[in-house]
Amino acid sequence: MTRNLWSMRLLIPVSILFIIAFLTGQRGIPVEDGGEFLTVARLGGINHPPGLPLLSLSSRLSWIIFGSEGLRVLFALTAASALILIKKKNSVSSLFFLAGILLLPPVAGRLLIWDAYGFLFLIYAVAYFRKQPFNLEAGFLLGLALAVHPQGIFLLVLFRFKHSSILQFFCGLLLGLSVYLALPVYSASGAVVDWGSTGVVGNFLRQVTAGGYREVYGARMWGISVDVLMRHLGVLWRIAWPVLQLPAIIGSIRLFRTERKLLIRLEILVVLDLLFVAYVNPMASGTTQTGILSLFVILVLAAAGMNVICNWRRIQGLVIAGAVLAAGVLLWDPLPDQENEIKEYFAHAPYESVFFLRSNDRLYGGWVLKYVEDRRPDIVLLSAGNFSGWFESMAVWYNPDVDLSRSVSDVGDFSMSREELADRLINATIQDNPNRPIFADF
């Protein structure tokens, strides 16, 4: 009876948070990589390096079960579950507090955006809630985290050494990492979206180590700058402002007095988050694609602070939680939707046009239009910055009459600049398809 009552008390706040997350979640055609994830949900296949197999499989499953609303359901459930795990205690003030947090733009922009960050956040929340030593479960969680995003490796910081079993941990890690076997299976089965063509061992290793990503952005990586640092600090400020500073400070003081080791672990995560942004992903610093571990730490501290405040006096907890909810309602901003821009961009394109697109927003937005919504099946969408053969194979699969037979080796080689290769490939496509209008966004 007690267990059933506890389950009901947990189900109600999860359901309320899920409804809020679903209603305020992504609509239309998302920006950045969201269109790619939606296309993979619709068609199946492999996401960009390092492949993100757990997210790819979950996205596809969500479409099979819930159709076009699948990703909204998936990410709403992920966010609601993660926040409940972080808060731990259930009460009216807790529900107000979590609902307000979920509506704050810096939080919604990371947890509800169709990308890897919401899933990564959930796995960190599970590890924080479970407080596992290095055992089978911890290894499994780490493997799953790495199957979502490279920052999953920092999950190690939350595990404890007491009662550890390295053998069990290693076995669990292999079990979690086995999700990566989905990549070569997808390639072998002829997946249309096949980033990296991972059916070959060399291509598989290049994909999971993000070799292509480093080739494109390597010159901008591994060097910290004041500009990157200030943009990242700006992210932290936007997350904490205007209502999370007080509970986070109180939570920090409480952990310093009662769980100092946990506080040190959380501080290490903040530092590692900064180092990852500075040295691996400075290109995205200051955007919603960074700061997920810092967000996790700030919300853990704020939740701990709210528990302290509620223990002082219930009315104080309700006031603070109400202030967070009010801030969330007043500051809420819909996630970016580029549906009107994408439709306008392709609306006047002549029949059977070919597009070479440098903007990923336009490319993935076009994918949604063509492959997900079946609105312009006649157009051909190609990337001006990616010369992987599967891009052409995907285009020819749906438009078999287009001639894309000439590749990089036919017009030059990879010693040339990307700009020159793009120009040559476009010219070759124009020559080989005289009856098709050719457009480029650069």
C-alpha angles and dihedrals in degrees: 000000000000091000092051091050091050090049091052092048088053096043095055098057092041090052093048093048090046091054091049092048092047095049093047096038130110118308134184118357113345126218127238115013096342092095090055092052091048091051091050089049089054100040105020121230143109128319126221119290130336083028100236092220097179091054093043093052093044091049092051092048091050090055092048091053104033104019119212091355092056099104092047089053093045097050094041090055091046094052095044093049094047094051093049090052092051096048093045094182122081122215140123091267090049091053092049090047095050093043090053092048091051091055096050108107097230089053098042090044090061104033101038100035111105098251141091098282101081091051092047090050091053093053091050089050091052091050091048092049095046097043092203128186119226095292139124095289093048092050091049091051091050091051091050091047090053088049087061106040139343090246086070087086089075089066084090088079092068096052121096129227098216114104091002127164113198092192092054090045092052092048091050090048092054090048092053093044091051086083085079088071085078088075099065090037090056091048093048091050092055100252111193093219100054111158108190098005088246097189088099118071093230092049091046092054091045090051099048092045090049092237094162091050091055091048092057100038102022094108090058096046133084097035127095120213135185090244093056091045093051093048090052093048087050088057091054091050093050091051094051098038129121108001111007100067096080098048090041092053092047090048091051091052091048093050091046088058100039111018106023094158091056091050090053090051091052091048089052090053091054091052092047090049090055093047092050091052093044099047107023109025109021089138090073099039112137094024132102087259090076138050098050094134092046088050089052092052095046092050092047090052092044091050090050089049092050090053089054092048092049090050090055096053131338093223091056090052091051092050094051093043090048090052090053091048092048091050090050093051094045096044098039113129125183116250111260113279117188096180095118093047093048094047091048092048094054099029096088096039112123119247114286094011121170118220127199103195128191094178111085089203090061095039096051091036087055089049090057091048094048108029103027104033098025090222101135108022090159099065124088117220120202134168119241091202103043122065099182111141093230091068088063092041090054091050094047091046090065098030105033094172094065114099112225095148095126114086136182092283090057096053103029139307140273093267087078123085118267090243093057093045091050091052092049094048092049091050090049091050091050091052094046095046106042093162096053123081111234123210135179131188096220 
